[in-house]
PDB file of C-alpha atoms in Angstrom:
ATOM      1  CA  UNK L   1     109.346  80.849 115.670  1.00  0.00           C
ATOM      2  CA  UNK L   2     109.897  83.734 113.171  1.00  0.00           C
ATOM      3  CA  UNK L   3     109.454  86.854 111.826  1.00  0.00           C
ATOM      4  CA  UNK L   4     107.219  89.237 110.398  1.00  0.00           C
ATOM      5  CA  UNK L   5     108.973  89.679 107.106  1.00  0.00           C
ATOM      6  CA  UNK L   6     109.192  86.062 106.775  1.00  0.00           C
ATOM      7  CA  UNK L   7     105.597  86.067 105.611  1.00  0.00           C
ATOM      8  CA  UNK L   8     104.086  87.624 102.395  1.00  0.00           C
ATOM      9  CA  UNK L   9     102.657  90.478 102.587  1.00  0.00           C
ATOM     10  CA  UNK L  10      99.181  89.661 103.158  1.00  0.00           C
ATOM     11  CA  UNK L  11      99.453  86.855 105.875  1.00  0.00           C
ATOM     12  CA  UNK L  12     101.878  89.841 107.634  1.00  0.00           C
ATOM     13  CA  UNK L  13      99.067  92.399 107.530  1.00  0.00           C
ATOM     14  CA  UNK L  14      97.046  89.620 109.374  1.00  0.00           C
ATOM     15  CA  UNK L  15      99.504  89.310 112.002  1.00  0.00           C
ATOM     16  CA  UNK L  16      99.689  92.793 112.443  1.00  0.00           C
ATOM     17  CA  UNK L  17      95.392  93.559 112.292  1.00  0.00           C
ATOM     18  CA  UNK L  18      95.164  90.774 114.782  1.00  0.00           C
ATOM     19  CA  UNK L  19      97.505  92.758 117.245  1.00  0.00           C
ATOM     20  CA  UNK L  20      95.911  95.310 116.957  1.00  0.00           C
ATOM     21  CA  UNK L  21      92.392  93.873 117.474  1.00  0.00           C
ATOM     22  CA  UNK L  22      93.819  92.652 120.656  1.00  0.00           C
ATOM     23  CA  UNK L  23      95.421  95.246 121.959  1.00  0.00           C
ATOM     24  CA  UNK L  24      93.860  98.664 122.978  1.00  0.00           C
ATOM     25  CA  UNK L  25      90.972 100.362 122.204  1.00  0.00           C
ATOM     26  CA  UNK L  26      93.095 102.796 120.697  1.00  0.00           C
ATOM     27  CA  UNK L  27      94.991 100.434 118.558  1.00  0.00           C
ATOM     28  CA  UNK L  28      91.187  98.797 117.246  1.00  0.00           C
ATOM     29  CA  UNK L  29      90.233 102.584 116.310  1.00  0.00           C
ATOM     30  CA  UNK L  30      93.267 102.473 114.116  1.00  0.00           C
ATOM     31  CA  UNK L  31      92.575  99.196 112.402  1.00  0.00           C
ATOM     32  CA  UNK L  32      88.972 100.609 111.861  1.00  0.00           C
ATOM     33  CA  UNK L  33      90.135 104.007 110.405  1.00  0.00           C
ATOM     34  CA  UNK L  34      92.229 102.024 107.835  1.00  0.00           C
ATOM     35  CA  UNK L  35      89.599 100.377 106.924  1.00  0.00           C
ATOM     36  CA  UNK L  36      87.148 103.722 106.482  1.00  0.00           C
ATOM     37  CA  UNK L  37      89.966 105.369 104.532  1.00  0.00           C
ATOM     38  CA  UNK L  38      90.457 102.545 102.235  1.00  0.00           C
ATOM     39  CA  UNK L  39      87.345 101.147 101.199  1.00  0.00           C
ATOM     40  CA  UNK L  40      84.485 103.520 102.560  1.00  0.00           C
ATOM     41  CA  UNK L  41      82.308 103.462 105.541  1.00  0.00           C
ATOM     42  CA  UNK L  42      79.676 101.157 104.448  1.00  0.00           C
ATOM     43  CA  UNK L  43      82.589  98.631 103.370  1.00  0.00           C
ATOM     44  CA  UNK L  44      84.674  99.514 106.507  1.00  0.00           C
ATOM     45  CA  UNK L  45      81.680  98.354 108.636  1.00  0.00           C
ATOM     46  CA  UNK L  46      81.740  95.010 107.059  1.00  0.00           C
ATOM     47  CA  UNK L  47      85.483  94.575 107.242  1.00  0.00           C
ATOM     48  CA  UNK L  48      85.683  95.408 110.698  1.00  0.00           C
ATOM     49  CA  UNK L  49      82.763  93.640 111.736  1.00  0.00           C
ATOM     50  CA  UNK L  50      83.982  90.480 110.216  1.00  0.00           C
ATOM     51  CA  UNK L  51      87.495  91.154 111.872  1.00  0.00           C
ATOM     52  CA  UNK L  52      86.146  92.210 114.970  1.00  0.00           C
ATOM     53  CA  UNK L  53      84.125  88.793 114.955  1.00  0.00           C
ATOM     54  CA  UNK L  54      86.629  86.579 114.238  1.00  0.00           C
ATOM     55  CA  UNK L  55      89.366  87.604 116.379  1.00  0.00           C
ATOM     56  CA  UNK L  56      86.375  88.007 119.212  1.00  0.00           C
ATOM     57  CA  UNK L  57      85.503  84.370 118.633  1.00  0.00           C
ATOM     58  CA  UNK L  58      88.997  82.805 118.091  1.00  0.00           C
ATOM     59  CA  UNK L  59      90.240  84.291 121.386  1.00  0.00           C
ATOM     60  CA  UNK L  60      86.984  83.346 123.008  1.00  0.00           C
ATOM     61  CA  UNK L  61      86.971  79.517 121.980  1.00  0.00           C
ATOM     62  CA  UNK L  62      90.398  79.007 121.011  1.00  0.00           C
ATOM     63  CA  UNK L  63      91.729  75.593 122.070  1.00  0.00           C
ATOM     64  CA  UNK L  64      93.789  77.029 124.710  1.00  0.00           C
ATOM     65  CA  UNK L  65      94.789  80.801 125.132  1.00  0.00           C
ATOM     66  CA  UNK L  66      96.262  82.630 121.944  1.00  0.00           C
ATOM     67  CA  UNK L  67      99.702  83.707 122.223  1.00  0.00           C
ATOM     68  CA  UNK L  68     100.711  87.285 120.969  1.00  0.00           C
ATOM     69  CA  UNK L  69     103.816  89.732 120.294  1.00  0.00           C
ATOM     70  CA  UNK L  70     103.451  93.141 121.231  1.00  0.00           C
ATOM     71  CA  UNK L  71     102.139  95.039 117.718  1.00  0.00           C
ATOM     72  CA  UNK L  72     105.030  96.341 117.307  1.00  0.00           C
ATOM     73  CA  UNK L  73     107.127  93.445 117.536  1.00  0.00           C
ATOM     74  CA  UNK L  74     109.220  91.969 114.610  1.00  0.00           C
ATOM     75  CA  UNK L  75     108.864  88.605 115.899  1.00  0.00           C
ATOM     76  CA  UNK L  76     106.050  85.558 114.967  1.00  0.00           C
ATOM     77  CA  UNK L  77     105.035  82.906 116.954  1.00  0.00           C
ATOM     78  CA  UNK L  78     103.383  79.728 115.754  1.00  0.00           C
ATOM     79  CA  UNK L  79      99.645  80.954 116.653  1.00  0.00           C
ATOM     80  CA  UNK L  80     100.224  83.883 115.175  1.00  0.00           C
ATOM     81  CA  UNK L  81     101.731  82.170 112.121  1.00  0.00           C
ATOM     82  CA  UNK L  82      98.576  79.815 112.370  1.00  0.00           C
ATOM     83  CA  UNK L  83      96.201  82.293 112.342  1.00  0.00           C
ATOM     84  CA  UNK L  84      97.957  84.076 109.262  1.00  0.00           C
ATOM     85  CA  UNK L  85      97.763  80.990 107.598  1.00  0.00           C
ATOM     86  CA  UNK L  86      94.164  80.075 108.676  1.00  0.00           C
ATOM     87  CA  UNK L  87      92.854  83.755 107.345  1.00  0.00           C
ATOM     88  CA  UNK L  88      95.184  83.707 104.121  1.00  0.00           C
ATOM     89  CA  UNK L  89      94.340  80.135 103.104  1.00  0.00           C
ATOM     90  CA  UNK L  90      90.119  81.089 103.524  1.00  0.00           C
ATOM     91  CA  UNK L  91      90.871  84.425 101.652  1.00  0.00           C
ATOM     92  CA  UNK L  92      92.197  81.917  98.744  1.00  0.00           C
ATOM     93  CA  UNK L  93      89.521  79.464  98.595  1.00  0.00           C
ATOM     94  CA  UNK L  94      91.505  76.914 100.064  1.00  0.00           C
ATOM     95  CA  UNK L  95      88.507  76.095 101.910  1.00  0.00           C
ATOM     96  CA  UNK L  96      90.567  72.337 103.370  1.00  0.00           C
ATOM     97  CA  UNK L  97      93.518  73.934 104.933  1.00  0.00           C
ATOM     98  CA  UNK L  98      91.464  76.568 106.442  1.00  0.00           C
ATOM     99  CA  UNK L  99      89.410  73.893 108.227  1.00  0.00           C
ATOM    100  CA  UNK L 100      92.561  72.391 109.113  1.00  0.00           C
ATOM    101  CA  UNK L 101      94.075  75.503 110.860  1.00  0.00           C
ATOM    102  CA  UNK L 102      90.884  76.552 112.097  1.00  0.00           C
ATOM    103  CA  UNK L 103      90.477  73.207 113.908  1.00  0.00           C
ATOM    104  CA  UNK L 104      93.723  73.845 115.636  1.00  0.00           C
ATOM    105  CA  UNK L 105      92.712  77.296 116.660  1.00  0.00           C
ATOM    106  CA  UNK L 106      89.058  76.710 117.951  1.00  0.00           C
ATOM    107  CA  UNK L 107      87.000  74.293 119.116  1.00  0.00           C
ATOM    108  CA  UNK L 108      85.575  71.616 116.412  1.00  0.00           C
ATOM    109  CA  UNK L 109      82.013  72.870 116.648  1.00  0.00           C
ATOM    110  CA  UNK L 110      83.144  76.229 115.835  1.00  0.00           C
ATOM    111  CA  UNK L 111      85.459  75.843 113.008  1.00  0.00           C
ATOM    112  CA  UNK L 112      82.777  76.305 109.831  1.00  0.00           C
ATOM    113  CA  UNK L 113      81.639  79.249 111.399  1.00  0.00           C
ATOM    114  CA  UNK L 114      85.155  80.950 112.003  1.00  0.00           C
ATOM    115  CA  UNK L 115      86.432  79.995 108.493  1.00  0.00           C
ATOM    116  CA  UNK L 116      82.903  82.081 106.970  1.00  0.00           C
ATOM    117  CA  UNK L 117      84.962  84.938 108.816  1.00  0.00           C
ATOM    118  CA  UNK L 118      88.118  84.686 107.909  1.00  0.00           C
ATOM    119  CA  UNK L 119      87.010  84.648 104.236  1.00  0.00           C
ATOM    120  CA  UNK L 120      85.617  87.707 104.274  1.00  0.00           C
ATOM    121  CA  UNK L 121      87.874  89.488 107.112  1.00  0.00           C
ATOM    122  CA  UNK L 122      90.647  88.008 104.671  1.00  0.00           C
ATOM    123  CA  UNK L 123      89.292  88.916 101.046  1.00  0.00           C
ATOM    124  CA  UNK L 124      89.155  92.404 102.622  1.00  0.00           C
ATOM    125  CA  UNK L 125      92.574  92.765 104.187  1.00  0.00           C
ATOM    126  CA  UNK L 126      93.760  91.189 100.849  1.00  0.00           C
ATOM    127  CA  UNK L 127      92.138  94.479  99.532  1.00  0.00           C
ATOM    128  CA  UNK L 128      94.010  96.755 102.250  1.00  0.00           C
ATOM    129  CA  UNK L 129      96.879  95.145 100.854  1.00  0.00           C
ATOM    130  CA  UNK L 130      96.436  95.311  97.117  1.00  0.00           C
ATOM    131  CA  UNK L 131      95.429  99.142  97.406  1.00  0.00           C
ATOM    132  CA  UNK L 132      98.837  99.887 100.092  1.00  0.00           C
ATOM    133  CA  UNK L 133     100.947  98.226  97.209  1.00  0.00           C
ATOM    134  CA  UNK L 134      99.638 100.109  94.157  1.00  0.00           C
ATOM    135  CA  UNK L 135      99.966 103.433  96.265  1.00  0.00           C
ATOM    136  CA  UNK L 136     103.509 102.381  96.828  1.00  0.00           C
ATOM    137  CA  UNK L 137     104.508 102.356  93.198  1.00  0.00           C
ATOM    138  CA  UNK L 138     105.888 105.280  91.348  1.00  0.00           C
ATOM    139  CA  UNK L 139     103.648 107.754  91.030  1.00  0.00           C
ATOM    140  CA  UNK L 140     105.395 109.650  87.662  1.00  0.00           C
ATOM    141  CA  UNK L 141     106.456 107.582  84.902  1.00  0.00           C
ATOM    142  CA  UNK L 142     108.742 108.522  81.976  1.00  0.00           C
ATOM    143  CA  UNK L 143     107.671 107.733  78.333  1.00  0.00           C
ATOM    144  CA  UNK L 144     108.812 108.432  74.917  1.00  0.00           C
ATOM    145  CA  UNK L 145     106.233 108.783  71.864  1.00  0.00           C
ATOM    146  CA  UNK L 146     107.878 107.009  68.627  1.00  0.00           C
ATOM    147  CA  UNK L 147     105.761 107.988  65.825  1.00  0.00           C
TER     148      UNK L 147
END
């Protein structure tokens, strides 16, 4: 369908926490230990809860099995495009669209439910995001006083 760095860089950081959810143990631990080193480890709880029970629930009652690239992979496919989507659109109060793609992902009944978590698993990966950016910017800046 894609690729990672077609995406913005929050929907791509979905993609990639997703992966990882469903990959190993080991590769959960790491998601979770991002989390504790960004935002603390009353915060981390909640992000990885919320992550955890999302993912847990979307691969659970998903309309039909969820189809994934390795986590290190450079490709997308469409659901892991959807799910971006989904998770980005809750995370921006587009409260519609996420119904939409969550209705695609799980069954009906579900969908309210699943879009509560992907606002706050989102809000807080937008957050992951937001902090790995700033720490990416120039550390020592250059000035000149004039008076």
């Amino acid at each position: 369908m894609g690729y990672l760095t077609d995406l913005p860089p929050l929907e791509k950081r979905i993609v990639t926490c997703l992966r990882m959810w469903c990959g190993t143990a080991l590769s959960r631990a790491q998601v979770d230990a991002e989390f504790h080193s960004a935002f603390g480890k009353s915060e981390a709880a909640v992000a990885s809860r919320a992550l955890a029970d999302l993912c847990e629930l979307t691969v659970r009652y998903g309309r039909r099995p969820l189809m994934l690239h390795h986590a290190e992979c450079k490709c997308l496919g469409a659901d892991e495009s959807a799910f971006a989507h989904f998770v980005g659109a809750a995370a921006s109060g587009e409260n519609e669209d996420a119904m939409m793609f969550a209705m695609l992902l799980v069954r009906p009944d579900l969908a309210t439910g699943v879009s509560g978590l992907a606002q706050q698993a989102g809000l807080m990966i937008r957050r992951l995001v937001a902090r790995e950016t700033v720490s990416s910017l120039p550390q020592k800046r250059e000035f000149r006083v004039m008076h």
